[in-house]
Structure formats: structure tokens, C-alpha cells
Coordinates of C-alpha atoms (C1' of nucleotides) in Angstrom, one line a residue:
Chain A
M9 CA 54.1 -23.6 -33.4
H10 CA 50.4 -24.2 -32.7
P11 CA 48.8 -25.2 -29.5
V12 CA 48.1 -29.0 -29.5
P13 CA 45.0 -30.3 -27.8
D14 CA 45.2 -33.6 -26.0
Q15 CA 42.9 -35.3 -28.4
S16 CA 45.2 -34.5 -31.3
A17 CA 48.2 -35.9 -29.3
L18 CA 46.4 -39.2 -28.7
G19 CA 45.3 -39.2 -32.3
M20 CA 49.0 -39.0 -33.2
L21 CA 49.7 -42.0 -31.0
I22 CA 46.9 -44.0 -32.6
R23 CA 48.2 -43.2 -36.0
K24 CA 51.7 -44.2 -34.9
L25 CA 50.5 -47.5 -33.5
E26 CA 48.4 -48.1 -36.6
S27 CA 51.5 -47.7 -38.7
V28 CA 53.0 -50.5 -36.5
A29 CA 50.1 -52.9 -36.1
A30 CA 46.4 -53.2 -36.8
L31 CA 44.3 -51.9 -33.9
T32 CA 40.7 -52.8 -32.8
D33 CA 38.1 -50.2 -32.0
E34 CA 38.4 -51.1 -28.4
E35 CA 42.1 -50.6 -28.4
R36 CA 41.7 -47.2 -30.0
R37 CA 39.2 -46.2 -27.4
A38 CA 41.5 -47.3 -24.7
I39 CA 44.3 -45.2 -26.1
K40 CA 41.9 -42.2 -26.3
S41 CA 41.4 -42.4 -22.6
L42 CA 45.1 -42.1 -21.7
P43 CA 46.0 -39.0 -19.7
V44 CA 48.5 -36.8 -21.4
R45 CA 50.4 -33.7 -20.6
I46 CA 51.5 -31.5 -23.5
Q47 CA 54.7 -29.5 -23.2
N48 CA 56.5 -27.0 -25.4
L49 CA 60.2 -27.3 -25.4
D50 CA 63.1 -25.1 -26.6
A51 CA 65.7 -26.4 -29.0
R52 CA 68.6 -28.4 -27.5
Q53 CA 66.9 -29.0 -24.2
D54 CA 67.2 -32.3 -22.3
I55 CA 63.9 -34.2 -22.0
V56 CA 65.3 -37.0 -19.9
H57 CA 68.9 -37.2 -18.6
D58 CA 71.3 -40.2 -18.3
G59 CA 70.7 -41.7 -14.8
D60 CA 67.2 -40.4 -14.4
Q61 CA 64.3 -42.7 -13.6
P62 CA 61.6 -41.3 -15.8
T63 CA 57.9 -41.7 -14.8
H64 CA 56.5 -40.8 -18.2
C65 CA 57.0 -41.9 -21.8
C66 CA 57.1 -39.1 -24.3
L67 CA 55.6 -38.8 -27.8
I68 CA 56.9 -36.2 -30.2
L69 CA 54.2 -34.1 -31.7
D70 CA 56.3 -31.5 -33.4
G71 CA 60.0 -31.0 -33.9
W72 CA 63.0 -33.2 -33.8
A73 CA 64.7 -35.0 -30.9
C74 CA 67.7 -37.3 -30.4
R75 CA 69.0 -39.9 -28.0
Y76 CA 72.6 -39.4 -27.0
K77 CA 75.3 -40.3 -24.5
M78 CA 78.1 -38.1 -23.2
L79 CA 81.5 -39.7 -22.7
S80 CA 84.8 -38.5 -21.3
E81 CA 86.5 -35.4 -22.7
G82 CA 83.2 -34.0 -24.0
K83 CA 82.8 -36.8 -26.6
R84 CA 79.2 -37.3 -27.6
Q85 CA 77.5 -40.2 -29.4
I86 CA 74.1 -39.6 -30.8
L87 CA 72.2 -42.9 -30.9
S88 CA 69.1 -42.1 -32.8
F89 CA 67.1 -39.2 -34.3
H90 CA 63.4 -38.9 -33.7
V91 CA 60.7 -37.1 -35.6
P92 CA 57.0 -36.4 -35.0
G93 CA 55.1 -39.5 -34.2
D94 CA 58.0 -41.3 -32.5
V95 CA 57.5 -42.5 -29.0
L96 CA 60.7 -42.0 -27.0
D97 CA 61.6 -43.8 -23.9
L98 CA 59.4 -46.8 -24.1
Q99 CA 62.3 -48.7 -22.7
S100 CA 62.0 -46.8 -19.5
L101 CA 58.7 -48.6 -18.9
H102 CA 60.7 -51.8 -18.3
I103 CA 64.2 -50.5 -17.6
P104 CA 63.9 -48.0 -14.8
T105 CA 67.2 -46.2 -15.0
M106 CA 68.3 -44.3 -18.2
D107 CA 71.7 -45.2 -19.6
H108 CA 71.6 -42.3 -22.0
S109 CA 69.8 -39.0 -22.4
L110 CA 67.0 -37.7 -24.7
A111 CA 67.0 -34.1 -25.9
T112 CA 65.3 -31.9 -28.4
L113 CA 67.2 -30.7 -31.5
T114 CA 64.7 -28.1 -32.5
K115 CA 61.9 -26.4 -30.7
A116 CA 59.4 -29.1 -30.1
V117 CA 56.0 -30.1 -28.7
V118 CA 55.9 -33.3 -26.8
A119 CA 53.2 -35.3 -25.0
F120 CA 54.0 -37.0 -21.7
I121 CA 52.1 -40.2 -20.8
P122 CA 52.5 -41.7 -17.3
H123 CA 54.2 -45.1 -17.2
E124 CA 51.5 -46.2 -14.8
S125 CA 48.8 -45.7 -17.4
L126 CA 50.8 -47.4 -20.2
R127 CA 51.5 -50.4 -18.0
E128 CA 47.9 -50.7 -17.2
L129 CA 47.0 -50.3 -20.8
T130 CA 49.4 -52.9 -22.0
A131 CA 48.5 -55.4 -19.3
R132 CA 44.8 -55.1 -20.2
H133 CA 45.3 -55.1 -24.0
P134 CA 47.8 -57.7 -25.2
G135 CA 47.4 -56.4 -28.7
L136 CA 48.6 -53.0 -27.7
A137 CA 51.5 -54.5 -25.7
A138 CA 52.5 -56.3 -28.9
A139 CA 52.2 -53.1 -30.9
F140 CA 54.5 -51.2 -28.5
W141 CA 56.8 -54.2 -28.4
R142 CA 57.0 -54.2 -32.1
D143 CA 57.8 -50.5 -32.1
T144 CA 60.8 -51.1 -29.9
L145 CA 61.8 -54.0 -32.1
I146 CA 61.8 -51.6 -35.1
D147 CA 64.0 -49.2 -33.0
A148 CA 66.4 -52.1 -32.4
A149 CA 66.5 -52.8 -36.2
V150 CA 67.5 -49.2 -36.7
F151 CA 70.3 -49.5 -34.1
R152 CA 71.5 -52.6 -36.0
E153 CA 71.5 -50.7 -39.3
W154 CA 73.5 -47.9 -37.7
L155 CA 76.0 -50.5 -36.4
I156 CA 76.4 -51.8 -39.9
S157 CA 77.0 -48.2 -41.2
M158 CA 79.5 -47.5 -38.4
G159 CA 81.4 -50.7 -38.9
R160 CA 81.5 -51.3 -42.6
R161 CA 80.5 -48.1 -44.5
S162 CA 82.8 -45.3 -45.4
A163 CA 82.0 -41.8 -44.2
F164 CA 80.6 -40.9 -47.6
E165 CA 78.3 -44.0 -47.7
H166 CA 77.4 -43.5 -44.1
V167 CA 76.2 -39.9 -44.6
A168 CA 74.3 -41.0 -47.7
H169 CA 72.6 -43.8 -45.8
L170 CA 71.6 -41.4 -43.0
F171 CA 70.0 -39.0 -45.4
C172 CA 68.0 -41.9 -47.1
E173 CA 66.8 -43.0 -43.7
L174 CA 65.8 -39.6 -42.4
Y175 CA 64.0 -38.7 -45.7
L176 CA 62.0 -41.9 -45.6
K177 CA 61.1 -41.5 -41.9
L178 CA 59.9 -37.9 -42.5
H179 CA 58.1 -39.0 -45.7
A180 CA 56.2 -41.6 -43.7
V181 CA 54.7 -39.0 -41.4
G182 CA 54.0 -36.5 -44.3
L183 CA 56.9 -34.2 -43.5
A184 CA 58.8 -34.8 -46.7
G185 CA 58.1 -35.3 -50.3
D186 CA 59.4 -34.6 -53.8
H187 CA 62.9 -35.6 -52.5
R188 CA 63.1 -32.7 -50.1
C189 CA 62.8 -32.5 -46.4
P190 CA 63.7 -30.2 -43.5
M191 CA 67.2 -30.9 -42.1
P192 CA 67.7 -29.1 -38.8
L193 CA 70.8 -31.1 -37.9
T194 CA 74.1 -29.2 -37.7
Q195 CA 77.2 -30.8 -39.2
T196 CA 78.3 -31.4 -35.6
D197 CA 75.1 -33.3 -34.9
I198 CA 75.7 -35.5 -37.9
A199 CA 79.3 -36.0 -36.9
D200 CA 78.2 -37.1 -33.4
A201 CA 75.7 -39.5 -34.8
L202 CA 78.1 -41.1 -37.3
G203 CA 81.2 -41.2 -35.1
L204 CA 83.1 -38.7 -37.2
T205 CA 84.3 -35.1 -36.8
P206 CA 82.4 -32.1 -38.0
V207 CA 85.3 -31.1 -40.2
H208 CA 85.1 -34.4 -42.0
I209 CA 81.4 -34.3 -42.4
N210 CA 81.9 -30.9 -44.0
R211 CA 84.2 -32.4 -46.5
V212 CA 81.9 -35.3 -47.2
L213 CA 79.0 -32.8 -47.8
Q214 CA 81.2 -30.8 -50.2
E215 CA 81.8 -34.0 -52.2
M216 CA 78.1 -34.9 -52.2
R217 CA 77.4 -31.4 -53.6
G218 CA 80.2 -31.8 -56.1
R219 CA 78.7 -35.0 -57.3
T220 CA 75.2 -33.4 -57.5
L221 CA 73.7 -35.9 -55.1
I222 CA 72.2 -33.3 -52.7
T223 CA 71.6 -29.7 -52.1
L224 CA 71.7 -28.7 -48.4
R225 CA 71.3 -25.2 -47.2
S226 CA 69.1 -23.2 -44.8
R227 CA 68.2 -26.4 -43.0
M228 CA 66.6 -27.9 -46.1
L229 CA 67.9 -31.0 -47.7
V230 CA 67.1 -31.7 -51.4
I231 CA 68.1 -35.1 -52.7
E232 CA 69.0 -34.4 -56.3
A233 CA 69.8 -38.0 -57.2
W234 CA 67.8 -40.4 -55.1
D235 CA 68.7 -43.6 -57.0
E236 CA 72.3 -42.8 -56.9
L237 CA 72.1 -42.0 -53.1
L238 CA 70.5 -45.4 -52.5
R239 CA 73.1 -47.1 -54.6
V240 CA 76.2 -45.6 -53.0
S241 CA 74.9 -46.3 -49.5
E242 CA 73.5 -49.8 -50.4
F243 CA 70.3 -48.5 -48.7
N244 CA 67.5 -51.1 -48.3
P245 CA 64.5 -49.6 -46.5
T246 CA 63.2 -52.9 -45.2
Y247 CA 64.5 -52.4 -41.7
L248 CA 62.4 -49.3 -41.2
Q249 CA 59.2 -51.4 -41.6
L250 CA 57.4 -48.5 -43.2
E251 CA 55.1 -50.5 -45.5
K252 CA 54.1 -53.6 -43.8
R253 CA 52.2 -54.0 -40.5
A254 CA 52.3 -57.0 -38.3
A255 CA 49.4 -59.3 -38.9
A256 CA 46.5 -58.4 -36.6
Chain B
M273 CA 78.0 -82.3 -25.6
H274 CA 75.3 -84.0 -23.6
P275 CA 71.8 -84.8 -24.7
V276 CA 69.5 -82.1 -23.4
P277 CA 65.9 -83.1 -22.5
D278 CA 63.0 -80.7 -23.2
Q279 CA 62.5 -80.0 -19.5
S280 CA 66.0 -78.7 -19.1
A281 CA 65.5 -76.5 -22.1
L282 CA 62.4 -74.9 -20.6
G283 CA 64.2 -74.7 -17.3
M284 CA 66.8 -72.7 -19.0
L285 CA 64.1 -70.4 -20.5
I286 CA 62.6 -69.9 -17.0
R287 CA 65.9 -69.1 -15.5
K288 CA 66.5 -66.6 -18.3
L289 CA 63.2 -64.9 -17.8
E290 CA 63.7 -64.8 -14.1
S291 CA 66.9 -63.0 -14.6
V292 CA 64.9 -60.5 -16.5
A293 CA 61.7 -60.2 -14.5
A294 CA 60.0 -61.9 -11.5
L295 CA 57.6 -64.7 -12.6
T296 CA 54.6 -66.1 -10.9
D297 CA 54.0 -69.9 -10.4
E298 CA 51.3 -69.8 -13.1
E299 CA 53.7 -68.2 -15.5
R300 CA 56.3 -70.8 -14.8
R301 CA 53.8 -73.5 -15.4
A302 CA 52.7 -71.9 -18.7
I303 CA 56.3 -71.9 -19.9
K304 CA 56.8 -75.5 -18.9
S305 CA 54.1 -76.5 -21.2
L306 CA 55.7 -74.9 -24.3
P307 CA 56.5 -77.3 -27.1
V308 CA 60.3 -77.3 -27.9
R309 CA 62.5 -79.0 -30.5
I310 CA 66.1 -79.5 -29.5
Q311 CA 68.7 -79.5 -32.2
N312 CA 72.5 -80.0 -32.3
L313 CA 74.3 -77.7 -34.6
D314 CA 77.8 -77.6 -36.0
A315 CA 80.1 -74.7 -35.6
R316 CA 79.6 -71.8 -38.1
Q317 CA 76.3 -73.0 -39.3
D318 CA 73.4 -70.6 -40.1
I319 CA 70.4 -70.9 -37.9
V320 CA 68.3 -68.3 -39.7
H321 CA 69.3 -66.5 -42.9
D322 CA 68.8 -62.9 -44.0
G323 CA 65.4 -62.8 -45.8
D324 CA 63.9 -65.8 -44.1
Q325 CA 60.6 -65.7 -42.4
P326 CA 61.2 -67.9 -39.3
T327 CA 58.4 -69.7 -37.6
H328 CA 60.3 -70.5 -34.4
C329 CA 62.3 -68.6 -31.9
C330 CA 65.5 -70.1 -30.7
L331 CA 67.1 -70.5 -27.3
I332 CA 70.7 -71.3 -27.0
L333 CA 71.3 -74.1 -24.6
D334 CA 75.0 -74.6 -25.2
G335 CA 77.7 -73.0 -27.4
W336 CA 78.0 -69.5 -28.9
A337 CA 76.1 -67.8 -31.7
C338 CA 76.1 -64.5 -33.4
R339 CA 73.9 -62.2 -35.4
Y340 CA 75.5 -60.8 -38.6
K341 CA 74.8 -59.2 -41.9
M342 CA 76.8 -59.7 -45.1
L343 CA 77.4 -56.7 -47.3
S344 CA 78.9 -56.2 -50.8
E345 CA 82.4 -57.4 -51.5
G346 CA 82.3 -60.0 -48.7
K347 CA 82.2 -57.5 -45.9
R348 CA 80.6 -58.8 -42.8
Q349 CA 79.2 -57.0 -39.8
I350 CA 78.6 -59.0 -36.6
L351 CA 75.8 -57.3 -34.7
S352 CA 75.8 -59.3 -31.4
F353 CA 77.2 -62.3 -29.7
H354 CA 75.0 -64.8 -27.9
V355 CA 75.7 -67.3 -25.2
P356 CA 73.7 -70.0 -23.5
G357 CA 70.5 -68.7 -22.1
D358 CA 70.0 -66.1 -24.8
V359 CA 66.8 -66.1 -26.8
L360 CA 67.5 -65.3 -30.4
D361 CA 65.1 -64.0 -32.8
L362 CA 62.4 -62.7 -30.6
Q363 CA 62.0 -59.9 -33.0
S364 CA 60.9 -62.4 -35.7
L365 CA 57.7 -62.8 -33.5
H366 CA 56.6 -59.3 -34.6
I367 CA 58.8 -58.6 -37.6
P368 CA 58.3 -61.4 -40.0
T369 CA 61.2 -61.0 -42.4
M370 CA 64.8 -61.3 -41.2
D371 CA 67.0 -58.3 -42.1
H372 CA 70.1 -60.2 -41.0
S373 CA 71.3 -63.8 -40.2
L374 CA 71.9 -65.8 -37.2
A375 CA 74.6 -68.4 -37.0
T376 CA 76.5 -70.6 -34.5
L377 CA 80.1 -69.8 -33.8
T378 CA 80.9 -73.0 -32.1
K379 CA 79.1 -76.4 -32.0
A380 CA 75.9 -75.6 -30.2
V381 CA 72.7 -77.0 -28.9
V382 CA 69.6 -74.9 -29.4
A383 CA 65.9 -75.2 -28.6
F384 CA 63.3 -74.1 -31.1
I385 CA 60.0 -72.8 -29.9
P386 CA 57.1 -72.1 -32.3
H387 CA 56.1 -68.5 -32.8
E388 CA 52.5 -69.6 -32.5
S389 CA 53.0 -71.0 -29.0
L390 CA 54.9 -67.9 -27.9
R391 CA 52.2 -65.5 -29.3
E392 CA 49.6 -67.4 -27.4
L393 CA 51.6 -67.5 -24.3
T394 CA 52.3 -63.7 -24.3
A395 CA 48.7 -62.9 -25.2
R396 CA 47.5 -64.9 -22.3
H397 CA 50.1 -63.8 -19.8
P398 CA 50.8 -60.1 -19.9
G399 CA 53.6 -60.5 -17.3
L400 CA 55.4 -62.8 -19.7
A401 CA 54.9 -60.5 -22.6
A402 CA 56.5 -57.8 -20.5
A403 CA 59.4 -60.1 -19.6
F404 CA 60.1 -60.9 -23.2
W405 CA 59.7 -57.3 -24.1
R406 CA 62.1 -56.3 -21.4
D407 CA 64.6 -58.9 -22.8
T408 CA 64.4 -57.2 -26.2
L409 CA 64.9 -53.8 -24.6
I410 CA 68.1 -55.1 -23.0
D411 CA 69.2 -56.3 -26.4
A412 CA 68.6 -52.8 -27.7
A413 CA 70.6 -51.4 -24.9
V414 CA 73.5 -53.6 -25.9
F415 CA 73.2 -52.4 -29.5
R416 CA 73.4 -48.8 -28.2
E417 CA 76.5 -49.5 -26.2
W418 CA 78.1 -51.1 -29.3
L419 CA 77.2 -47.9 -31.3
I420 CA 79.0 -45.9 -28.7
S421 CA 82.0 -48.1 -28.9
M422 CA 82.0 -48.0 -32.7
G423 CA 81.6 -44.2 -32.8
R424 CA 83.7 -42.9 -30.0
R425 CA 86.1 -45.5 -28.8
S426 CA 89.5 -46.3 -30.2
A427 CA 90.2 -49.9 -31.4
F428 CA 92.1 -50.6 -28.1
E429 CA 89.2 -49.3 -25.9
H430 CA 86.7 -51.1 -28.1
V431 CA 88.4 -54.5 -27.8
A432 CA 88.7 -54.0 -24.0
H433 CA 85.0 -53.1 -23.8
L434 CA 84.0 -56.2 -25.7
F435 CA 86.0 -58.4 -23.4
C436 CA 84.4 -56.8 -20.3
E437 CA 81.0 -57.3 -21.8
L438 CA 81.5 -60.9 -22.8
Y439 CA 83.1 -61.9 -19.5
L440 CA 80.2 -60.5 -17.6
K441 CA 77.6 -62.1 -19.8
L442 CA 79.3 -65.5 -19.4
H443 CA 79.7 -64.9 -15.7
A444 CA 76.0 -64.2 -15.3
V445 CA 75.2 -67.7 -16.6
G446 CA 77.9 -69.5 -14.7
L447 CA 80.3 -70.0 -17.6
A448 CA 83.0 -67.7 -16.4
G449 CA 84.7 -66.9 -13.1
D450 CA 88.0 -65.9 -11.6
H451 CA 88.5 -63.5 -14.5
R452 CA 88.8 -66.2 -17.0
C453 CA 86.3 -67.4 -19.7
P454 CA 86.2 -69.4 -22.9
M455 CA 86.8 -67.2 -26.0
P456 CA 86.0 -69.1 -29.1
L457 CA 86.0 -66.0 -31.3
T458 CA 88.7 -65.8 -34.0
Q459 CA 90.4 -62.5 -34.5
T460 CA 88.4 -62.2 -37.7
D461 CA 85.2 -62.6 -35.7
I462 CA 86.3 -59.8 -33.4
A463 CA 87.3 -57.6 -36.3
D464 CA 83.9 -58.1 -38.0
A465 CA 82.1 -57.3 -34.7
L466 CA 84.1 -54.1 -34.1
G467 CA 84.3 -52.8 -37.7
L468 CA 88.1 -53.3 -37.9
T469 CA 90.4 -55.6 -39.8
P470 CA 91.8 -58.8 -38.4
V471 CA 95.4 -57.5 -38.8
H472 CA 94.6 -54.5 -36.6
I473 CA 92.8 -56.7 -34.0
N474 CA 96.0 -58.8 -33.9
R475 CA 98.1 -55.7 -33.2
V476 CA 95.7 -54.5 -30.5
L477 CA 95.8 -57.9 -28.8
Q478 CA 99.6 -57.8 -28.9
E479 CA 99.5 -54.5 -27.1
M480 CA 97.0 -55.8 -24.5
R481 CA 99.3 -58.7 -23.9
G482 CA 102.3 -56.3 -23.7
R483 CA 100.5 -54.2 -21.1
T484 CA 99.6 -57.4 -19.2
L485 CA 95.9 -56.7 -19.4
I486 CA 95.0 -60.1 -20.8
T487 CA 96.2 -63.6 -21.7
L488 CA 94.5 -65.1 -24.7
R489 CA 95.4 -68.5 -26.1
S490 CA 93.8 -71.8 -26.9
R491 CA 90.4 -70.2 -27.0
M492 CA 90.7 -69.1 -23.3
L493 CA 90.7 -65.5 -22.2
V494 CA 92.3 -64.6 -18.9
I495 CA 91.8 -61.0 -17.7
E496 CA 94.9 -60.2 -15.8
A497 CA 94.0 -56.7 -14.8
W498 CA 90.2 -56.4 -14.6
D499 CA 90.1 -52.9 -13.0
E500 CA 92.5 -51.6 -15.6
L501 CA 90.4 -53.1 -18.4
L502 CA 87.3 -51.5 -17.0
R503 CA 89.1 -48.2 -16.8
V504 CA 90.6 -48.0 -20.2
S505 CA 87.3 -48.9 -21.8
E506 CA 85.2 -46.7 -19.5
F507 CA 83.1 -49.8 -19.0
N508 CA 79.9 -49.4 -17.0
P509 CA 78.0 -52.7 -16.7
T510 CA 74.6 -51.1 -16.1
Y511 CA 73.4 -51.5 -19.6
L512 CA 73.6 -55.3 -19.3
Q513 CA 71.0 -55.2 -16.5
L514 CA 72.5 -58.2 -14.9
E515 CA 71.7 -57.3 -11.3
K516 CA 68.3 -55.7 -11.2
R517 CA 65.0 -57.2 -12.3
A518 CA 62.0 -55.2 -13.3
A519 CA 59.6 -54.9 -10.4
A520 CA 57.0 -57.6 -10.6
Chain C
dC14 C1' 101.7 -86.4 -42.1
dG15 C1' 99.4 -83.0 -44.6
dA16 C1' 96.1 -79.5 -45.2
dC17 C1' 93.7 -75.8 -43.8
dA18 C1' 92.4 -72.3 -40.9
dC19 C1' 94.1 -69.0 -37.9
dA20 C1' 97.8 -65.8 -36.1
dT21 C1' 101.6 -62.8 -36.8
dT22 C1' 104.7 -59.6 -39.1
dG23 C1' 106.5 -55.9 -42.2
dA24 C1' 106.2 -52.1 -45.4
dC25 C1' 103.5 -48.9 -47.2
dC26 C1' 99.0 -46.3 -47.8
dA27 C1' 94.7 -43.7 -47.0
dG28 C1' 90.8 -42.1 -44.7
dA29 C1' 89.7 -39.5 -41.1
dC30 C1' 91.5 -36.4 -37.2
dT31 C1' 93.6 -32.1 -35.2
dC32 C1' 94.4 -27.5 -34.8
dA33 C1' 93.8 -23.1 -36.2
dA34 C1' 92.0 -19.5 -38.8
dA35 C1' 88.5 -17.3 -41.6
dG36 C1' 83.7 -16.8 -43.6
dC37 C1' 78.7 -17.0 -43.1
dT38 C1' 74.1 -16.4 -41.3
dA39 C1' 70.2 -16.1 -38.5
dG40 C1' 68.5 -14.1 -34.6
dT41 C1' 68.8 -10.2 -31.1
dG42 C1' 68.5 -5.9 -29.3
dG43 C1' 69.0 -1.1 -30.1
Chain D
dC127 C1' 66.3 -1.6 -40.1
dC128 C1' 70.9 -2.3 -39.0
dA129 C1' 74.8 -3.8 -36.3
dC130 C1' 76.3 -7.3 -33.4
dT131 C1' 77.0 -11.7 -31.9
dA132 C1' 77.1 -16.5 -31.3
dG133 C1' 77.0 -20.5 -33.5
dC134 C1' 77.7 -22.8 -37.6
dT135 C1' 80.4 -23.8 -41.9
dT136 C1' 84.4 -23.8 -44.6
dT137 C1' 89.4 -24.2 -45.6
dG138 C1' 94.3 -25.5 -45.2
dA139 C1' 98.3 -28.1 -43.5
dG140 C1' 100.1 -31.6 -41.0
dT141 C1' 99.4 -36.0 -38.3
dC142 C1' 97.9 -40.5 -37.0
dT143 C1' 95.0 -44.5 -36.5
dG144 C1' 93.8 -48.1 -38.8
dG145 C1' 93.8 -50.3 -43.6
dT146 C1' 96.1 -53.1 -47.5
dC147 C1' 98.8 -56.5 -49.4
dA148 C1' 101.6 -60.2 -49.0
dA149 C1' 104.5 -63.4 -46.8
dT150 C1' 105.5 -66.4 -43.0
dG151 C1' 104.5 -68.9 -38.6
dT152 C1' 101.7 -72.1 -35.8
dG153 C1' 98.3 -75.0 -34.4
dT154 C1' 94.9 -78.6 -34.9
dC155 C1' 92.3 -82.2 -36.8
dG156 C1' 91.5 -85.9 -39.9

DNA sequence: CGACACATTGACCAGACTCAAAGCTAGTGG
DNA sequence: CCACTAGCTTTGAGTCTGGTCAATGTGTCG
């Protein structure tokens, strides 16, 4: 893991927002003047905890993170996965108290940006406010797609759908290609995201291997039959909004 | 159903936003000058369809609506329920193409507000942009809570949780009280929202009646044991953000 | 009054869960 | 460089929640 200078962190933020909406030079300059604090985190470390009132938003520069909530009897529900370029916790800008937690899944490098600065930035630059807003709308679209998977897809279809989603998210930030990507999730993580048990995830993965859809070992996922994976999970990438940007 | 003049529609929008964030007089005036088109809709009528590119947002003045997506083999997943005061389709402001549909559940009166006017309004009034943004963040919090229910709650707990949520949402807009509220949903609607079958919903409702938790007939829900309902569903109303407003 | 949508019931089935026991594997320290 | 360990994965047997199919009630509205 390399040291990450502030400029590169803000560059990542600019690239992220440009993938979401067109920016003006002035807006780019405004972002470049944001204060950031870079931090290295271990794997499986909380970034923000349920009940906290965060004072910073957090941009992932390297590594994976997730949003989760603990319930009674040790039950955990993972609500989303996040990869480099994702801005976590934008909702804390407008909803002070966290109703869930954020944690790293792998070793990670994150940049913290004060709420105060972001509030000022968005108040002064309506175009940036719209861009951040759009980013949270895309997040919501992903939540909706997960709801659909939870409600109406079988375990097999659901796992397939998740793999399609993660591959495309990683591909969009240059971390995947040629139908292969890193996959640091344990079977327990996948189970907690999909509302299933690790044992059942294991069986589903066996079946996916048996049908030569995927290879998954040493934290590396290879999708052997992309079209088939799309087909069985009825995956339609539109909700990820990876291509189109909002009109300027 | 009474005729609804434009002013009362915008009054409803102002009340809604004031439940979300504090507004200034100027912001209230700006809202009052928005153009609106009021429309009466039948029950079970699409408002916006999957794939559409809407040009208006839509505010529910009377009646219930839902967000849903149709899948293969006639499967339907309902993604959210909406009651008077809710602004649907804010995401279409920044994400042009719908990835799901919106429909009425009952006869309804809705107000349509042009995107154009809302974009101008939010560009000119950062405080209103923040209020709308916050509203969509609360929507996202509800999606997350539904994910938790889908993933880690039993059918019984899930139904109980939904009833708590709907009761409080209706209570917040003065349409429920004394632990009773209208409940126009069919058992099939509930099933499609919760990812279950109508038959199973029926059995769960039988059990809830047997345990004297609820009475449900003629489209009226009476919660006979509120505390118990909260307890079994581990319901925590925080995510609905009904009390607190964002600081001005 | 009739029709249609909605609710209810029963019998049987299946996908996913539980519990428990082994196997692996990557990282650690000696 | 190897042995140890902790965490992860795999497997099996039995169970249970929720699904399926199909029939029968029960409103409610024109």
C-alpha cells in the first residue's frame, strides 16, 4: 500500500464526481481546495459506528469497505459494498445520527473530508450539490436492486447478480478486466449481504463452479461465462449508471 | 375525494419539506410560485412506467402509491409504499430513465411539478436543494431498513415491522391515531413488498390475530398491542426521521 | 343477482437453515 | 523455513420456514 498524497485523494474525488456529472473548471478548483485527512486502516475495522454522529465524510482510496447493521443474536446484515472511488457516509451530511455502521473489509486507505467544508462547497456550488445528490440517488438505486434480489431471486440468482454488480463496479474504476477481479469477501460476508447462511453460500458456489460459471479461489474471481451469469441473474446494469452522466 | 386547489398542493409540499428541514420565508415563497398540475387517478394505475423518462416529479395529495418492479414470470417486487405528502420520483430529476415503475394503490390525487422548475428552484436555493436531498436520503434509509427485514427477519417479524412503519408514516401526516390506520393493501401487495407469497402472508396474519397483536378487516388496521409489535419486530423508528429536522 | 377480486384452508414440497465435524490456507513467530 | 494457529471452506444429516397447487369461502360493486 503506497502513501497517498492529498492531491491524489482529491483527484480521485474529482474523477468520481465526473463519472456522476459533468463538472466546470471552477467546480474542480473548488474541490481541489478541500481539506482532507488521509488514513490507513486495517482490515475489518469500523470507520463509523451505528449511533455515531460523524463529522467527516469518507472517500475510499484503496481497499474495500461495507455498510452493515448488527441485530439481535449476532445477526448481521450487510447493506452495501464499497470500492475505491466511493464516497461513504454522504448521508451523514444531512442525517446526523448513523443508523448503521461502516467498516473496512480489507486493509484500506481512506480520505476524510469535514462535513463543514462539504456543506459550504455544496451551498456555494449548486452543480456540485446536484452531483453529490445524484451520487446518493445512485446508491439508492443499488439498494432497490438489492431489495429485488432479496425478495424475488433465488440464492443462486442472487449470488450471480452480486458478482455481476461487483465486477462492473470494479471495472468502472479500472480494478477489473478480462472478466476477472479481486474478491476479498469471505463466504460469510456474502451470506450476510444476501440474507443467507455461509453454508448455503458455499453450496451455491459449488454449483456455480460445477456449471463452469465462475472460478473463485485465493480471493480472485474469474467469471468463466459472463453472458450466462447475466442471463441467470436477469442482470441489467442500468441501475449502476456507469455509462451516462447527468446532463450538465 | 374533494377538488384540490394548487395552493393547497404547494402547502402540502411546504409542510413536507418543513418536516424534513427548516425553511426560510424566501424559500417558502419560492415554493409557492412553482407551477403544479393536479390530477385524479384511479386505483392501481401506473403513474410512471419502468423505462420512461419522466419530465415531472409527483407529490401525493391523497391516497396511496407504491414503487415496484416487474420481473420474469409475472414476479413483482414492491420497493416502497407512499402516502400523502410523499414526493415520488425525485430521483428522476437526476437519473433520467426510470428503472422501476410507480403506481397508485388506491384512488389518488397527485400534483405534478415540472423537473425544469424544480431544477431551477434547487439551483437558486441551496437550502431547498439540501432539503430535497435530505428527503431522498431518508428514502434510502427506508430502503436499507427494508433490506434488513428481507435479509434477517422472519416473515412474522417482517410483517410486524411493516405495520409499525406504515402506522408511524401515516401518523406523521395525521392519517392515523389511537393505534389504528387505513390499510388498503391486499395480502398480495404485502407479499410482493416482503418477498413472500400471499398464502404465507395470510398465515402470518392469522397468527398475528391469534396472538391478539392486530385486528385487520375492511381495509382498517388496528394495532391491539403496539409495544409487543415493536418488540417482536425489533422496530426502532429512528430511520424514519420523523422527529428531528436537519439543522437549518 | 352475478361476477370478480380477495381471503382462507389443506396437503404436500423444496429451498435454505442448523449443528457438527473435518479440511484448507495464509499469516505468524520461532 | 517450518510448525502453529486462527479463520475460512467444505461436507453430511436432519429440520423447518415458507412455497406450490388447488379448492373453497367471502365480500363488494355494478
